[in-house]
Amino acid sequence: MFHAQVLTLFPEFFDSPLACSIPKRAIEAGIVAVDAIQIRDFATDRHSKVDDSPYGGGPGMLMKPGPVVAAIREARQRQPGTHVVMLTPSGSRFTQAKALEYTEKSSITLLCGRYEGFDERICDYVDEEISLGDYVLSGGEPAALCVLDSVIRLLPEVLGSPESAVLDSFSEEGILDWPHYTRPEEFEGKRVPDVLLSGNHAKIEQWRKSQAASRSRQRDVKGKGHDE
Ligand code: ADE
């Protein structure tokens, strides 16, 4: 079984997304287990303080190293060999390739911060720093949820059809997916491309590949799978 742990001040954040759809089925089938560890449980002072103001001044609060590092140690003890990932906008960009890489591990631990970020020294206790993109979320939780979801759906036996994970966007050399159509044949004057109704499978495949390639060019998927 694949084990995921989230280190967070808001364990309830994950409850309803993991109780729906593919993650729900994967958990029920015993393919994945997701455990939350409450960082505040590792605070040592009377007020269970987990944040403090930055040295040198400036706005906002930072996660203190003490409780966070104690929570990381607990996570490593619960799942020896777990890969600890800090979610932070200053990390390296999360990609489909990363999601696939994580499925090869026995366990990942996702560290979510609140406030303006983490005390820099916490970075020495994690294996990797990951960002979802160049924007700032109110905390690491939404980012951790995206990482979890993208990893869970790639675990062997999670998706009904093993082909769908292989065929979707990004899986093939970073090329975006082709356009899809379902019934009706015409919707508000917009017709399904004739080639898809032709029954000519070679032509359909050719059309899909060329559509995917031109989409990748247009949307500037970095560097892969298409001519510059
Ligand atoms: N925490 C806040 N913003 C984030 C982002 N863009 N990616 C990952 N973690 C974050």
mmCIF file of C-alpha atoms and ligand atoms in Angstrom:
data_model
loop_
_atom_site.group_PDB
_atom_site.id
_atom_site.type_symbol
_atom_site.label_atom_id
_atom_site.label_comp_id
_atom_site.label_asym_id
_atom_site.label_seq_id
_atom_site.Cartn_x
_atom_site.Cartn_y
_atom_site.Cartn_z
ATOM 1 C CA MET A 1 0.000 0.000 0.000
ATOM 2 C CA PHE A 2 1.111 3.553 -0.782
ATOM 3 C CA HIS A 3 1.233 5.772 2.328
ATOM 4 C CA ALA A 4 0.769 9.531 2.214
ATOM 5 C CA GLN A 5 1.039 11.781 5.241
ATOM 6 C CA VAL A 6 0.150 15.464 5.453
ATOM 7 C CA LEU A 7 1.677 17.701 8.100
ATOM 8 C CA THR A 8 -0.770 20.537 8.583
ATOM 9 C CA LEU A 9 -2.526 22.891 10.966
ATOM 10 C CA PHE A 10 -5.801 22.078 9.157
ATOM 11 C CA PRO A 11 -6.283 18.292 8.867
ATOM 12 C CA GLU A 12 -9.990 18.812 8.122
ATOM 13 C CA PHE A 13 -9.055 20.595 4.888
ATOM 14 C CA PHE A 14 -8.446 17.191 3.289
ATOM 15 C CA ASP A 15 -11.596 15.438 4.503
ATOM 16 C CA SER A 16 -14.125 16.144 1.785
ATOM 17 C CA PRO A 17 -11.829 16.052 -1.291
ATOM 18 C CA LEU A 18 -10.512 12.648 -0.233
ATOM 19 C CA ALA A 19 -14.063 11.421 0.372
ATOM 20 C CA CYS A 20 -15.014 11.884 -3.316
ATOM 21 C CA SER A 21 -14.416 10.187 -6.615
ATOM 22 C CA ILE A 22 -11.067 8.540 -7.384
ATOM 23 C CA PRO A 23 -9.257 9.263 -4.085
ATOM 24 C CA LYS A 24 -12.222 7.882 -2.154
ATOM 25 C CA ARG A 25 -12.258 4.667 -4.173
ATOM 26 C CA ALA A 26 -8.472 4.262 -3.899
ATOM 27 C CA ILE A 27 -8.632 4.637 -0.110
ATOM 28 C CA GLU A 28 -11.568 2.244 0.196
ATOM 29 C CA ALA A 29 -9.779 -0.317 -1.980
ATOM 30 C CA GLY A 30 -6.750 -0.177 0.339
ATOM 31 C CA ILE A 31 -4.441 1.060 -2.449
ATOM 32 C CA VAL A 32 -3.544 4.239 -0.578
ATOM 33 C CA ALA A 33 -3.765 5.498 3.003
ATOM 34 C CA VAL A 34 -3.653 9.218 3.811
ATOM 35 C CA ASP A 35 -2.898 10.257 7.393
ATOM 36 C CA ALA A 36 -2.849 13.789 8.721
ATOM 37 C CA ILE A 37 -0.465 14.845 11.445
ATOM 38 C CA GLN A 38 -1.477 18.008 13.325
ATOM 39 C CA ILE A 39 1.609 20.239 13.605
ATOM 40 C CA ARG A 40 0.099 22.053 16.599
ATOM 41 C CA ASP A 41 0.305 18.824 18.630
ATOM 42 C CA PHE A 42 4.077 19.342 18.638
ATOM 43 C CA ALA A 43 4.039 22.849 20.093
ATOM 44 C CA THR A 44 5.663 22.911 23.493
ATOM 45 C CA ASP A 45 4.517 26.205 25.037
ATOM 46 C CA ARG A 46 1.359 26.862 27.037
ATOM 47 C CA HIS A 47 -0.484 28.469 24.119
ATOM 48 C CA SER A 48 0.487 25.825 21.539
ATOM 49 C CA LYS A 49 2.174 28.532 19.488
ATOM 50 C CA VAL A 50 3.322 27.422 16.035
ATOM 51 C CA ASP A 51 4.115 30.811 14.449
ATOM 52 C CA ASP A 52 6.127 33.903 15.276
ATOM 53 C CA SER A 53 7.167 37.235 13.769
ATOM 54 C CA PRO A 54 10.158 37.463 11.423
ATOM 55 C CA TYR A 55 13.573 38.588 12.633
ATOM 56 C CA GLY A 56 14.495 41.810 10.836
ATOM 57 C CA GLY A 57 10.880 42.929 10.782
ATOM 58 C CA GLY A 58 8.259 42.821 8.074
ATOM 59 C CA PRO A 59 4.641 41.751 7.808
ATOM 60 C CA GLY A 60 3.119 38.408 8.677
ATOM 61 C CA MET A 61 4.082 35.432 10.735
ATOM 62 C CA LEU A 62 6.368 32.476 10.080
ATOM 63 C CA MET A 63 6.043 28.830 11.067
ATOM 64 C CA LYS A 64 8.441 28.240 13.979
ATOM 65 C CA PRO A 65 11.034 25.508 13.457
ATOM 66 C CA GLY A 66 10.420 23.621 16.740
ATOM 67 C CA PRO A 67 6.901 22.201 16.189
ATOM 68 C CA VAL A 68 7.397 21.666 12.439
ATOM 69 C CA VAL A 69 10.668 19.755 12.851
ATOM 70 C CA ALA A 70 9.140 17.641 15.633
ATOM 71 C CA ALA A 71 6.203 16.825 13.331
ATOM 72 C CA ILE A 72 8.610 15.866 10.508
ATOM 73 C CA ARG A 73 10.455 13.555 12.920
ATOM 74 C CA GLU A 74 7.169 11.917 13.915
ATOM 75 C CA ALA A 75 6.308 11.429 10.224
ATOM 76 C CA ARG A 76 9.693 9.806 9.530
ATOM 77 C CA GLN A 77 9.237 7.532 12.513
ATOM 78 C CA ARG A 78 5.750 6.444 11.412
ATOM 79 C CA GLN A 79 6.834 5.786 7.828
ATOM 80 C CA PRO A 80 10.572 5.029 7.729
ATOM 81 C CA GLY A 81 12.022 6.046 4.357
ATOM 82 C CA THR A 82 9.189 8.482 3.632
ATOM 83 C CA HIS A 83 10.004 11.247 1.136
ATOM 84 C CA VAL A 84 9.327 14.582 2.840
ATOM 85 C CA VAL A 85 8.142 17.388 0.550
ATOM 86 C CA MET A 86 7.673 20.992 1.663
ATOM 87 C CA LEU A 87 4.983 22.897 -0.271
ATOM 88 C CA THR A 88 6.222 26.429 -0.870
ATOM 89 C CA PRO A 89 5.920 28.946 -3.716
ATOM 90 C CA SER A 90 9.742 29.124 -3.788
ATOM 91 C CA GLY A 91 10.138 25.397 -4.505
ATOM 92 C CA SER A 92 10.701 23.699 -7.855
ATOM 93 C CA ARG A 93 7.684 23.399 -10.108
ATOM 94 C CA PHE A 94 5.479 20.326 -9.671
ATOM 95 C CA THR A 95 5.037 18.345 -12.882
ATOM 96 C CA GLN A 96 3.419 15.145 -14.125
ATOM 97 C CA ALA A 97 6.909 13.606 -14.177
ATOM 98 C CA LYS A 98 7.236 14.391 -10.449
ATOM 99 C CA ALA A 99 3.845 12.829 -9.760
ATOM 100 C CA LEU A 100 4.994 9.648 -11.531
ATOM 101 C CA GLU A 101 8.274 9.699 -9.596
ATOM 102 C CA TYR A 102 6.345 9.846 -6.289
ATOM 103 C CA THR A 103 4.308 6.757 -7.198
ATOM 104 C CA GLU A 104 7.580 4.800 -7.127
ATOM 105 C CA LYS A 105 8.098 5.634 -3.456
ATOM 106 C CA SER A 106 6.528 3.670 -0.612
ATOM 107 C CA SER A 107 5.499 6.847 1.184
ATOM 108 C CA ILE A 108 5.418 10.612 0.750
ATOM 109 C CA THR A 109 4.948 13.245 3.459
ATOM 110 C CA LEU A 110 3.603 16.651 2.436
ATOM 111 C CA LEU A 111 4.473 19.565 4.712
ATOM 112 C CA CYS A 112 1.962 22.429 4.543
ATOM 113 C CA GLY A 113 2.711 25.884 5.900
ATOM 114 C CA ARG A 114 0.435 28.769 6.807
ATOM 115 C CA TYR A 115 1.152 32.400 7.487
ATOM 116 C CA GLU A 116 3.900 33.993 5.395
ATOM 117 C CA GLY A 117 5.994 30.848 5.163
ATOM 118 C CA PHE A 118 8.517 28.727 7.051
ATOM 119 C CA ASP A 119 11.584 29.607 9.083
ATOM 120 C CA GLU A 120 14.359 28.937 6.537
ATOM 121 C CA ARG A 121 16.092 26.397 8.800
ATOM 122 C CA ILE A 122 13.173 23.969 8.356
ATOM 123 C CA CYS A 123 14.386 23.381 4.767
ATOM 124 C CA ASP A 124 17.310 21.352 6.178
ATOM 125 C CA TYR A 125 14.858 18.736 7.457
ATOM 126 C CA VAL A 126 12.934 18.055 4.223
ATOM 127 C CA ASP A 127 13.957 16.130 1.091
ATOM 128 C CA GLU A 128 12.488 18.478 -1.479
ATOM 129 C CA GLU A 129 10.715 21.849 -1.857
ATOM 130 C CA ILE A 130 7.855 21.903 -4.358
ATOM 131 C CA SER A 131 5.710 24.729 -5.762
ATOM 132 C CA LEU A 132 2.468 24.294 -7.651
ATOM 133 C CA GLY A 133 3.059 27.421 -9.724
ATOM 134 C CA ASP A 134 3.960 31.076 -9.670
ATOM 135 C CA TYR A 135 1.168 32.294 -7.440
ATOM 136 C CA VAL A 136 0.729 32.449 -3.694
ATOM 137 C CA LEU A 137 -1.881 30.287 -1.997
ATOM 138 C CA SER A 138 -3.069 30.984 1.532
ATOM 139 C CA GLY A 139 -1.292 27.840 2.630
ATOM 140 C CA GLY A 140 0.327 24.637 1.445
ATOM 141 C CA GLU A 141 -2.883 22.586 1.842
ATOM 142 C CA PRO A 142 -4.443 23.245 -1.596
ATOM 143 C CA ALA A 143 -1.058 22.494 -3.174
ATOM 144 C CA ALA A 144 -0.672 19.279 -1.158
ATOM 145 C CA LEU A 145 -4.143 18.217 -2.249
ATOM 146 C CA CYS A 146 -3.222 18.659 -5.928
ATOM 147 C CA VAL A 147 -0.036 16.645 -5.422
ATOM 148 C CA LEU A 148 -1.971 13.916 -3.610
ATOM 149 C CA ASP A 149 -4.694 13.739 -6.236
ATOM 150 C CA SER A 150 -2.284 13.586 -9.159
ATOM 151 C CA VAL A 151 -0.224 10.859 -7.468
ATOM 152 C CA ILE A 152 -3.190 8.758 -6.336
ATOM 153 C CA ARG A 153 -4.722 8.537 -9.812
ATOM 154 C CA LEU A 154 -1.407 7.231 -11.172
ATOM 155 C CA LEU A 155 -1.054 4.406 -8.646
ATOM 156 C CA PRO A 156 -1.384 0.974 -10.240
ATOM 157 C CA GLU A 157 -4.966 -0.303 -10.096
ATOM 158 C CA VAL A 158 -6.547 3.069 -9.227
ATOM 159 C CA LEU A 159 -7.992 4.026 -12.616
ATOM 160 C CA GLY A 160 -10.632 1.804 -14.137
ATOM 161 C CA SER A 161 -9.002 1.823 -17.533
ATOM 162 C CA PRO A 162 -5.209 1.539 -17.376
ATOM 163 C CA GLU A 163 -5.037 3.284 -20.759
ATOM 164 C CA SER A 164 -6.549 6.558 -19.597
ATOM 165 C CA ALA A 165 -3.622 7.530 -17.367
ATOM 166 C CA VAL A 166 -1.154 6.734 -20.130
ATOM 167 C CA LEU A 167 -3.056 8.641 -22.760
ATOM 168 C CA ASP A 168 -3.917 11.863 -20.987
ATOM 169 C CA SER A 169 -2.189 15.236 -21.246
ATOM 170 C CA PHE A 170 1.543 15.412 -20.506
ATOM 171 C CA SER A 171 2.075 11.659 -20.248
ATOM 172 C CA GLU A 172 3.438 11.394 -23.746
ATOM 173 C CA GLU A 173 6.594 13.504 -23.969
ATOM 174 C CA GLY A 174 4.941 16.561 -22.495
ATOM 175 C CA ILE A 175 2.435 16.902 -25.319
ATOM 176 C CA LEU A 176 -0.996 18.215 -24.413
ATOM 177 C CA ASP A 177 -4.060 16.066 -24.929
ATOM 178 C CA TRP A 178 -6.040 16.331 -28.165
ATOM 179 C CA PRO A 179 -9.598 17.770 -28.218
ATOM 180 C CA HIS A 180 -12.387 15.360 -27.252
ATOM 181 C CA TYR A 181 -16.027 15.291 -28.350
ATOM 182 C CA THR A 182 -19.079 13.301 -27.267
ATOM 183 C CA ARG A 183 -22.748 13.368 -28.258
ATOM 184 C CA PRO A 184 -24.546 15.294 -29.738
ATOM 185 C CA GLU A 185 -22.950 15.582 -33.184
ATOM 186 C CA GLU A 186 -24.038 19.208 -33.343
ATOM 187 C CA PHE A 187 -24.346 21.558 -30.357
ATOM 188 C CA GLU A 188 -25.547 25.148 -30.862
ATOM 189 C CA GLY A 189 -24.284 25.050 -34.439
ATOM 190 C CA LYS A 190 -20.874 23.619 -33.487
ATOM 191 C CA ARG A 191 -20.196 20.335 -35.226
ATOM 192 C CA VAL A 192 -17.936 17.481 -34.188
ATOM 193 C CA PRO A 193 -15.014 17.360 -36.681
ATOM 194 C CA ASP A 194 -15.916 15.088 -39.601
ATOM 195 C CA VAL A 195 -12.774 12.996 -39.244
ATOM 196 C CA LEU A 196 -14.005 11.684 -35.855
ATOM 197 C CA LEU A 197 -17.188 10.409 -37.495
ATOM 198 C CA SER A 198 -15.349 8.847 -40.420
ATOM 199 C CA GLY A 199 -14.562 5.503 -38.795
ATOM 200 C CA ASN A 200 -11.078 5.720 -40.312
ATOM 201 C CA HIS A 201 -8.875 4.930 -37.324
ATOM 202 C CA ALA A 202 -5.570 5.726 -38.978
ATOM 203 C CA LYS A 203 -6.861 9.143 -40.023
ATOM 204 C CA ILE A 204 -8.330 9.755 -36.573
ATOM 205 C CA GLU A 205 -5.016 8.976 -34.894
ATOM 206 C CA GLN A 206 -3.159 11.240 -37.307
ATOM 207 C CA TRP A 207 -5.655 14.078 -36.658
ATOM 208 C CA ARG A 208 -5.387 13.664 -32.878
ATOM 209 C CA LYS A 209 -1.593 13.754 -32.957
ATOM 210 C CA SER A 210 -1.491 16.870 -35.103
ATOM 211 C CA GLN A 211 -4.098 18.599 -32.913
ATOM 212 C CA ALA A 212 -2.125 17.748 -29.764
ATOM 213 C CA ALA A 213 1.101 19.022 -31.321
ATOM 214 C CA SER A 214 -0.360 22.333 -32.463
ATOM 215 C CA ARG A 215 -2.023 22.828 -29.071
ATOM 216 C CA SER A 216 1.292 22.204 -27.350
ATOM 217 C CA ARG A 217 2.914 24.777 -29.643
ATOM 218 C CA GLN A 218 0.180 27.333 -29.048
ATOM 219 C CA ARG A 219 0.063 26.923 -25.293
ATOM 220 C CA ASP A 220 3.848 26.843 -25.013
ATOM 221 C CA VAL A 221 4.287 23.629 -23.097
ATOM 222 C CA LYS A 222 7.948 23.990 -22.253
ATOM 223 C CA GLY A 223 10.391 22.486 -24.651
ATOM 224 C CA LYS A 224 9.037 19.008 -25.250
ATOM 225 C CA GLY A 225 7.337 17.038 -27.945
ATOM 226 C CA HIS A 226 7.071 19.714 -30.583
ATOM 227 C CA ASP A 227 9.250 21.738 -32.904
ATOM 228 C CA GLU A 228 10.315 25.148 -31.657
HETATM 229 N N1 ADE B 1 2.078 27.604 -0.571
HETATM 230 C C1 ADE B 1 1.637 28.829 -0.914
HETATM 231 N N2 ADE B 1 1.630 29.001 -2.240
HETATM 232 C C2 ADE B 1 2.088 27.838 -2.777
HETATM 233 C C3 ADE B 1 2.310 27.385 -4.099
HETATM 234 N N3 ADE B 1 2.087 28.151 -5.169
HETATM 235 N N4 ADE B 1 2.789 26.142 -4.270
HETATM 236 C C4 ADE B 1 3.042 25.349 -3.203
HETATM 237 N N5 ADE B 1 2.857 25.730 -1.941
HETATM 238 C C5 ADE B 1 2.381 26.955 -1.716
#
